[in-house]
mmCIF file of C-alpha atoms in Angstrom:
data_model
loop_
_atom_site.group_PDB
_atom_site.id
_atom_site.type_symbol
_atom_site.label_atom_id
_atom_site.label_comp_id
_atom_site.label_asym_id
_atom_site.label_seq_id
_atom_site.Cartn_x
_atom_site.Cartn_y
_atom_site.Cartn_z
ATOM 1 C CA UNK A 111 2.878 -9.238 -14.400
ATOM 2 C CA UNK A 112 1.357 -10.242 -11.389
ATOM 3 C CA UNK A 113 -1.610 -8.860 -10.276
ATOM 4 C CA UNK A 114 -4.370 -9.506 -7.556
ATOM 5 C CA UNK A 115 -8.689 -9.303 -8.158
ATOM 6 C CA UNK A 116 -10.816 -8.530 -4.790
ATOM 7 C CA UNK A 117 -14.253 -9.770 -5.799
ATOM 8 C CA UNK A 118 -16.660 -7.573 -4.140
ATOM 9 C CA UNK A 119 -15.694 -3.460 -3.387
ATOM 10 C CA UNK A 120 -18.063 -3.949 -0.413
ATOM 11 C CA UNK A 121 -19.010 -6.166 2.299
ATOM 12 C CA UNK A 122 -21.258 -6.151 5.581
ATOM 13 C CA UNK A 123 -21.660 -7.944 7.846
ATOM 14 C CA UNK A 124 -23.213 -8.648 11.420
ATOM 15 C CA UNK A 125 -20.944 -8.522 14.601
ATOM 16 C CA UNK A 126 -20.091 -11.487 15.683
ATOM 17 C CA UNK A 127 -20.458 -12.838 11.993
ATOM 18 C CA UNK A 128 -18.220 -14.767 10.004
ATOM 19 C CA UNK A 129 -16.002 -12.481 7.590
ATOM 20 C CA UNK A 130 -14.684 -13.711 4.649
ATOM 21 C CA UNK A 131 -12.684 -10.856 1.874
ATOM 22 C CA UNK A 132 -11.581 -12.646 -1.574
ATOM 23 C CA UNK A 133 -8.553 -12.384 -3.223
ATOM 24 C CA UNK A 134 -7.174 -13.986 -6.236
ATOM 25 C CA UNK A 135 -3.840 -13.305 -7.888
ATOM 26 C CA UNK A 136 -2.177 -14.132 -11.254
ATOM 27 C CA UNK A 137 1.904 -15.221 -11.257
ATOM 28 C CA UNK A 138 3.661 -16.854 -13.553
ATOM 29 C CA UNK A 139 5.883 -18.026 -9.909
ATOM 30 C CA UNK A 140 4.989 -18.928 -6.222
ATOM 31 C CA UNK A 141 3.901 -15.176 -5.054
ATOM 32 C CA UNK A 142 4.327 -13.094 -1.739
ATOM 33 C CA UNK A 143 0.934 -12.135 -1.057
ATOM 34 C CA UNK A 144 -0.093 -9.635 1.719
ATOM 35 C CA UNK A 145 -3.334 -8.138 3.528
ATOM 36 C CA UNK A 146 -3.251 -4.868 4.654
ATOM 37 C CA UNK A 147 -6.178 -3.114 6.574
ATOM 38 C CA UNK A 148 -7.007 0.693 6.459
ATOM 39 C CA UNK A 149 -8.658 2.599 8.808
ATOM 40 C CA UNK A 150 -10.020 6.346 8.522
ATOM 41 C CA UNK A 151 -7.273 9.032 8.094
ATOM 42 C CA UNK A 152 -4.714 6.345 8.409
ATOM 43 C CA UNK A 153 -1.740 4.580 6.425
ATOM 44 C CA UNK A 154 -2.262 1.098 5.764
ATOM 45 C CA UNK A 155 -1.374 -1.769 8.260
ATOM 46 C CA UNK A 156 0.329 -4.825 7.534
ATOM 47 C CA UNK A 157 -2.158 -7.857 8.634
ATOM 48 C CA UNK A 158 -0.725 -11.198 7.660
ATOM 49 C CA UNK A 159 1.766 -12.329 4.998
ATOM 50 C CA UNK A 160 2.638 -15.331 3.369
ATOM 51 C CA UNK A 161 5.870 -16.135 2.009
ATOM 52 C CA UNK A 162 5.591 -19.972 1.229
ATOM 53 C CA UNK A 163 6.371 -21.037 4.740
ATOM 54 C CA UNK A 164 2.858 -22.239 5.383
ATOM 55 C CA UNK A 165 -0.262 -22.187 3.767
ATOM 56 C CA UNK A 166 -2.579 -20.859 6.703
ATOM 57 C CA UNK A 167 -1.508 -17.470 7.787
ATOM 58 C CA UNK A 168 -2.377 -16.254 11.060
ATOM 59 C CA UNK A 169 -2.291 -12.658 11.456
ATOM 60 C CA UNK A 170 -3.207 -9.955 13.669
ATOM 61 C CA UNK A 171 -6.949 -8.794 15.355
ATOM 62 C CA UNK A 172 -7.554 -12.556 14.497
ATOM 63 C CA UNK A 173 -7.617 -12.662 11.085
ATOM 64 C CA UNK A 174 -6.004 -15.350 9.045
ATOM 65 C CA UNK A 175 -5.724 -16.127 5.208
ATOM 66 C CA UNK A 176 -5.083 -19.448 3.235
ATOM 67 C CA UNK A 177 -3.020 -19.716 0.130
ATOM 68 C CA UNK A 178 -4.869 -22.069 -2.607
ATOM 69 C CA UNK A 179 -2.402 -22.512 -5.670
ATOM 70 C CA UNK A 180 -4.891 -25.045 -6.762
ATOM 71 C CA UNK A 181 -7.696 -21.866 -6.697
ATOM 72 C CA UNK A 182 -4.970 -18.757 -7.360
ATOM 73 C CA UNK A 183 -6.337 -17.374 -4.159
ATOM 74 C CA UNK A 184 -5.447 -15.986 -0.935
ATOM 75 C CA UNK A 185 -9.125 -14.894 0.962
ATOM 76 C CA UNK A 186 -9.130 -13.445 4.219
ATOM 77 C CA UNK A 187 -11.198 -14.814 6.908
ATOM 78 C CA UNK A 188 -12.343 -14.161 10.650
ATOM 79 C CA UNK A 189 -14.673 -16.199 12.635
ATOM 80 C CA UNK A 190 -16.200 -13.403 14.560
ATOM 81 C CA UNK A 191 -16.473 -9.540 13.413
ATOM 82 C CA UNK A 192 -16.254 -7.451 15.234
ATOM 83 C CA UNK A 193 -17.187 -3.397 15.465
ATOM 84 C CA UNK A 194 -13.957 -2.496 15.233
ATOM 85 C CA UNK A 195 -13.006 -4.115 12.467
ATOM 86 C CA UNK A 196 -14.719 -2.012 10.098
ATOM 87 C CA UNK A 197 -12.007 -1.024 7.187
ATOM 88 C CA UNK A 198 -11.036 -1.025 4.194
ATOM 89 C CA UNK A 199 -8.703 -4.162 3.489
ATOM 90 C CA UNK A 200 -6.393 -4.949 0.458
ATOM 91 C CA UNK A 201 -4.866 -7.736 -0.688
ATOM 92 C CA UNK A 202 -1.359 -7.247 -1.990
ATOM 93 C CA UNK A 203 1.472 -9.109 -4.337
ATOM 94 C CA UNK A 204 5.136 -8.775 -4.326
ATOM 95 C CA UNK A 205 7.423 -8.701 -7.315
ATOM 96 C CA UNK A 206 9.867 -10.742 -5.278
ATOM 97 C CA UNK A 207 10.591 -14.336 -5.959
ATOM 98 C CA UNK A 208 13.580 -16.917 -5.287
ATOM 99 C CA UNK A 209 16.591 -16.145 -7.230
ATOM 100 C CA UNK A 210 15.283 -12.944 -8.683
ATOM 101 C CA UNK A 211 15.508 -9.271 -8.367
ATOM 102 C CA UNK A 212 13.466 -7.549 -6.500
ATOM 103 C CA UNK A 213 12.686 -3.809 -4.307
ATOM 104 C CA UNK A 214 9.482 -5.066 -2.470
ATOM 105 C CA UNK A 215 7.431 -3.551 -4.884
ATOM 106 C CA UNK A 216 3.779 -4.319 -4.168
ATOM 107 C CA UNK A 217 1.021 -4.327 -6.381
ATOM 108 C CA UNK A 218 -2.008 -3.959 -4.625
ATOM 109 C CA UNK A 219 -6.252 -5.097 -5.543
ATOM 110 C CA UNK A 220 -8.637 -2.235 -5.445
ATOM 111 C CA UNK A 221 -9.729 -2.660 -2.093
ATOM 112 C CA UNK A 222 -12.772 -3.729 0.128
ATOM 113 C CA UNK A 223 -14.108 -1.921 2.809
ATOM 114 C CA UNK A 224 -16.007 -4.014 5.029
ATOM 115 C CA UNK A 225 -18.876 -2.581 7.182
ATOM 116 C CA UNK A 226 -19.991 -4.446 10.785
ATOM 117 C CA UNK A 227 -23.789 -3.370 11.219
ATOM 118 C CA UNK A 228 -24.651 -4.139 15.352
ATOM 119 C CA UNK B 298 9.950 2.480 16.914
ATOM 120 C CA UNK B 299 9.563 5.361 15.404
ATOM 121 C CA UNK B 300 7.262 4.632 12.049
ATOM 122 C CA UNK B 301 7.228 5.995 8.571
ATOM 123 C CA UNK B 302 6.793 10.016 9.369
ATOM 124 C CA UNK B 303 4.709 11.870 6.342
ATOM 125 C CA UNK B 304 4.876 15.880 6.952
ATOM 126 C CA UNK B 305 2.485 18.182 6.350
ATOM 127 C CA UNK B 306 -0.487 15.924 7.628
ATOM 128 C CA UNK B 307 -3.163 18.252 5.393
ATOM 129 C CA UNK B 308 -2.057 20.737 2.743
ATOM 130 C CA UNK B 309 -4.330 23.086 1.118
ATOM 131 C CA UNK B 310 -3.197 25.475 -1.152
ATOM 132 C CA UNK B 311 -4.054 27.433 -4.356
ATOM 133 C CA UNK B 312 -3.683 26.241 -7.830
ATOM 134 C CA UNK B 313 -0.726 26.884 -9.433
ATOM 135 C CA UNK B 314 1.495 26.416 -6.121
ATOM 136 C CA UNK B 315 4.776 24.523 -5.478
ATOM 137 C CA UNK B 316 3.817 21.905 -3.401
ATOM 138 C CA UNK B 317 6.305 19.810 -1.645
ATOM 139 C CA UNK B 318 5.208 16.297 0.354
ATOM 140 C CA UNK B 319 7.778 15.365 2.744
ATOM 141 C CA UNK B 320 9.188 11.521 4.367
ATOM 142 C CA UNK B 321 11.013 10.101 6.635
ATOM 143 C CA UNK B 322 11.802 6.392 6.113
ATOM 144 C CA UNK B 323 12.104 3.839 8.612
ATOM 145 C CA UNK B 324 15.472 3.697 9.860
ATOM 146 C CA UNK B 325 17.412 0.711 8.062
ATOM 147 C CA UNK B 326 14.908 0.360 5.287
ATOM 148 C CA UNK B 327 16.626 0.502 2.099
ATOM 149 C CA UNK B 328 13.073 0.910 -0.359
ATOM 150 C CA UNK B 329 11.173 3.888 0.017
ATOM 151 C CA UNK B 330 8.002 4.268 -2.487
ATOM 152 C CA UNK B 331 5.390 7.056 -3.174
ATOM 153 C CA UNK B 332 1.671 6.437 -3.413
ATOM 154 C CA UNK B 333 -1.479 8.415 -4.201
ATOM 155 C CA UNK B 334 -4.974 7.105 -3.545
ATOM 156 C CA UNK B 335 -8.109 8.745 -4.540
ATOM 157 C CA UNK B 336 -11.346 7.779 -5.001
ATOM 158 C CA UNK B 337 -12.082 7.059 -8.735
ATOM 159 C CA UNK B 338 -8.277 5.457 -9.289
ATOM 160 C CA UNK B 339 -7.350 3.919 -5.882
ATOM 161 C CA UNK B 340 -3.899 3.542 -4.655
ATOM 162 C CA UNK B 341 -1.531 4.220 -7.560
ATOM 163 C CA UNK B 342 2.347 3.814 -7.106
ATOM 164 C CA UNK B 343 3.869 6.998 -8.278
ATOM 165 C CA UNK B 344 7.535 6.006 -7.911
ATOM 166 C CA UNK B 345 9.963 4.293 -5.992
ATOM 167 C CA UNK B 346 13.668 4.334 -4.488
ATOM 168 C CA UNK B 347 16.318 1.439 -3.801
ATOM 169 C CA UNK B 348 19.182 3.143 -1.703
ATOM 170 C CA UNK B 349 18.340 6.388 -2.810
ATOM 171 C CA UNK B 350 18.113 5.754 -6.290
ATOM 172 C CA UNK B 351 15.311 6.109 -8.327
ATOM 173 C CA UNK B 352 13.959 2.538 -9.266
ATOM 174 C CA UNK B 353 10.704 2.998 -11.529
ATOM 175 C CA UNK B 354 9.347 6.308 -12.180
ATOM 176 C CA UNK B 355 6.883 5.021 -14.483
ATOM 177 C CA UNK B 356 3.877 5.753 -12.174
ATOM 178 C CA UNK B 357 4.681 9.823 -12.121
ATOM 179 C CA UNK B 358 1.795 10.899 -13.715
ATOM 180 C CA UNK B 359 3.132 14.409 -15.547
ATOM 181 C CA UNK B 360 6.132 16.426 -15.529
ATOM 182 C CA UNK B 361 4.777 18.437 -13.081
ATOM 183 C CA UNK B 362 5.962 15.326 -10.417
ATOM 184 C CA UNK B 363 8.843 14.870 -8.901
ATOM 185 C CA UNK B 364 10.682 13.281 -6.590
ATOM 186 C CA UNK B 365 14.185 13.247 -4.611
ATOM 187 C CA UNK B 366 15.632 11.212 -1.967
ATOM 188 C CA UNK B 367 18.700 12.754 -0.792
ATOM 189 C CA UNK B 368 19.834 10.694 1.731
ATOM 190 C CA UNK B 369 18.583 7.556 3.364
ATOM 191 C CA UNK B 370 16.665 9.163 5.939
ATOM 192 C CA UNK B 371 14.740 11.819 3.593
ATOM 193 C CA UNK B 372 12.583 11.996 0.588
ATOM 194 C CA UNK B 373 10.294 14.368 -1.581
ATOM 195 C CA UNK B 374 7.896 14.452 -3.707
ATOM 196 C CA UNK B 375 6.945 17.878 -5.438
ATOM 197 C CA UNK B 376 4.292 19.197 -7.632
ATOM 198 C CA UNK B 377 5.067 22.512 -9.729
ATOM 199 C CA UNK B 378 2.548 23.974 -10.561
ATOM 200 C CA UNK B 379 0.320 22.271 -8.956
ATOM 201 C CA UNK B 380 -3.968 21.408 -10.190
ATOM 202 C CA UNK B 381 -7.315 20.388 -8.443
ATOM 203 C CA UNK B 382 -6.802 17.052 -10.113
ATOM 204 C CA UNK B 383 -3.965 16.653 -8.140
ATOM 205 C CA UNK B 384 -5.839 16.378 -4.999
ATOM 206 C CA UNK B 385 -5.415 13.004 -2.935
ATOM 207 C CA UNK B 386 -3.928 11.295 -0.400
ATOM 208 C CA UNK B 387 0.016 10.929 -0.717
ATOM 209 C CA UNK B 388 1.466 7.895 1.109
ATOM 210 C CA UNK B 389 5.243 6.850 1.756
ATOM 211 C CA UNK B 390 5.915 3.436 2.323
ATOM 212 C CA UNK B 391 9.136 1.547 3.173
ATOM 213 C CA UNK B 392 10.418 -1.740 3.405
ATOM 214 C CA UNK B 393 13.858 -3.546 4.230
ATOM 215 C CA UNK B 394 13.886 -3.789 0.307
ATOM 216 C CA UNK B 395 16.304 -6.966 -0.453
ATOM 217 C CA UNK B 396 18.394 -7.009 -3.958
ATOM 218 C CA UNK B 397 17.513 -10.771 -4.709
ATOM 219 C CA UNK B 398 13.889 -11.849 -4.038
ATOM 220 C CA UNK B 399 14.883 -14.409 -1.429
ATOM 221 C CA UNK B 400 13.080 -13.157 1.749
ATOM 222 C CA UNK B 401 10.118 -10.358 1.592
ATOM 223 C CA UNK B 402 9.499 -7.699 3.645
ATOM 224 C CA UNK B 403 6.430 -5.766 3.807
ATOM 225 C CA UNK B 404 5.940 -2.410 3.348
ATOM 226 C CA UNK B 405 4.969 0.468 6.495
ATOM 227 C CA UNK B 406 2.872 3.073 5.733
ATOM 228 C CA UNK B 407 3.036 6.244 6.767
ATOM 229 C CA UNK B 408 0.090 8.156 8.040
ATOM 230 C CA UNK B 409 -0.456 10.043 4.581
ATOM 231 C CA UNK B 410 -0.675 13.784 3.371
ATOM 232 C CA UNK B 411 -4.012 14.894 2.575
ATOM 233 C CA UNK B 412 -3.439 17.642 -0.179
ATOM 234 C CA UNK B 413 -6.179 19.668 -1.228
ATOM 235 C CA UNK B 414 -5.608 21.787 -4.376
ATOM 236 C CA UNK B 415 -8.024 24.699 -4.745
#
């Protein structure tokens, strides 16, 4: 079964600094991977997704993630943090795989709370 | 376009009462997921449907929990009787789930129902 591990439940950065949120996955086949963001009192919103078309994926709000098969990683980055980036971020892996049966079930990591200081 | 709509947004009730949470998925989506989110346990998948049929309810914590999807545009999650430990935020999500994993679509989340059982 696939799984996702997010390293660091809390990350704190200064405004304008690099944001790096770590995600490692475990899957027996090439995975479909997602990053979601959750702002207070809201549901999860899709930031970006990896579906094997390109290893570097660009998402909304200036975020991007790079799929590294050799490291089983899908880390999320943003060159310059903004105060509005403060939120909780979730990495997720899908049960979908080429030729297999899938209903779009996602397995989520534990989440990383990003704090941005002025 | 309308997103996933959940109602009510907030529910406060006394222990032992029946609670019904409602969800309207995005039109055209054929997979629907119910999640529960707490500080202690994070985001948990309770049950999911495809084409209105329950596929996996192994995440439903107890027999007190039940979910139905009578048609493609409506689902309910019911707790009877409710207990204080059921207090959480409950999310509904939908996706254009496909029967075969040749492609993958993200899940779209509602804003959740914040449930408090006194």
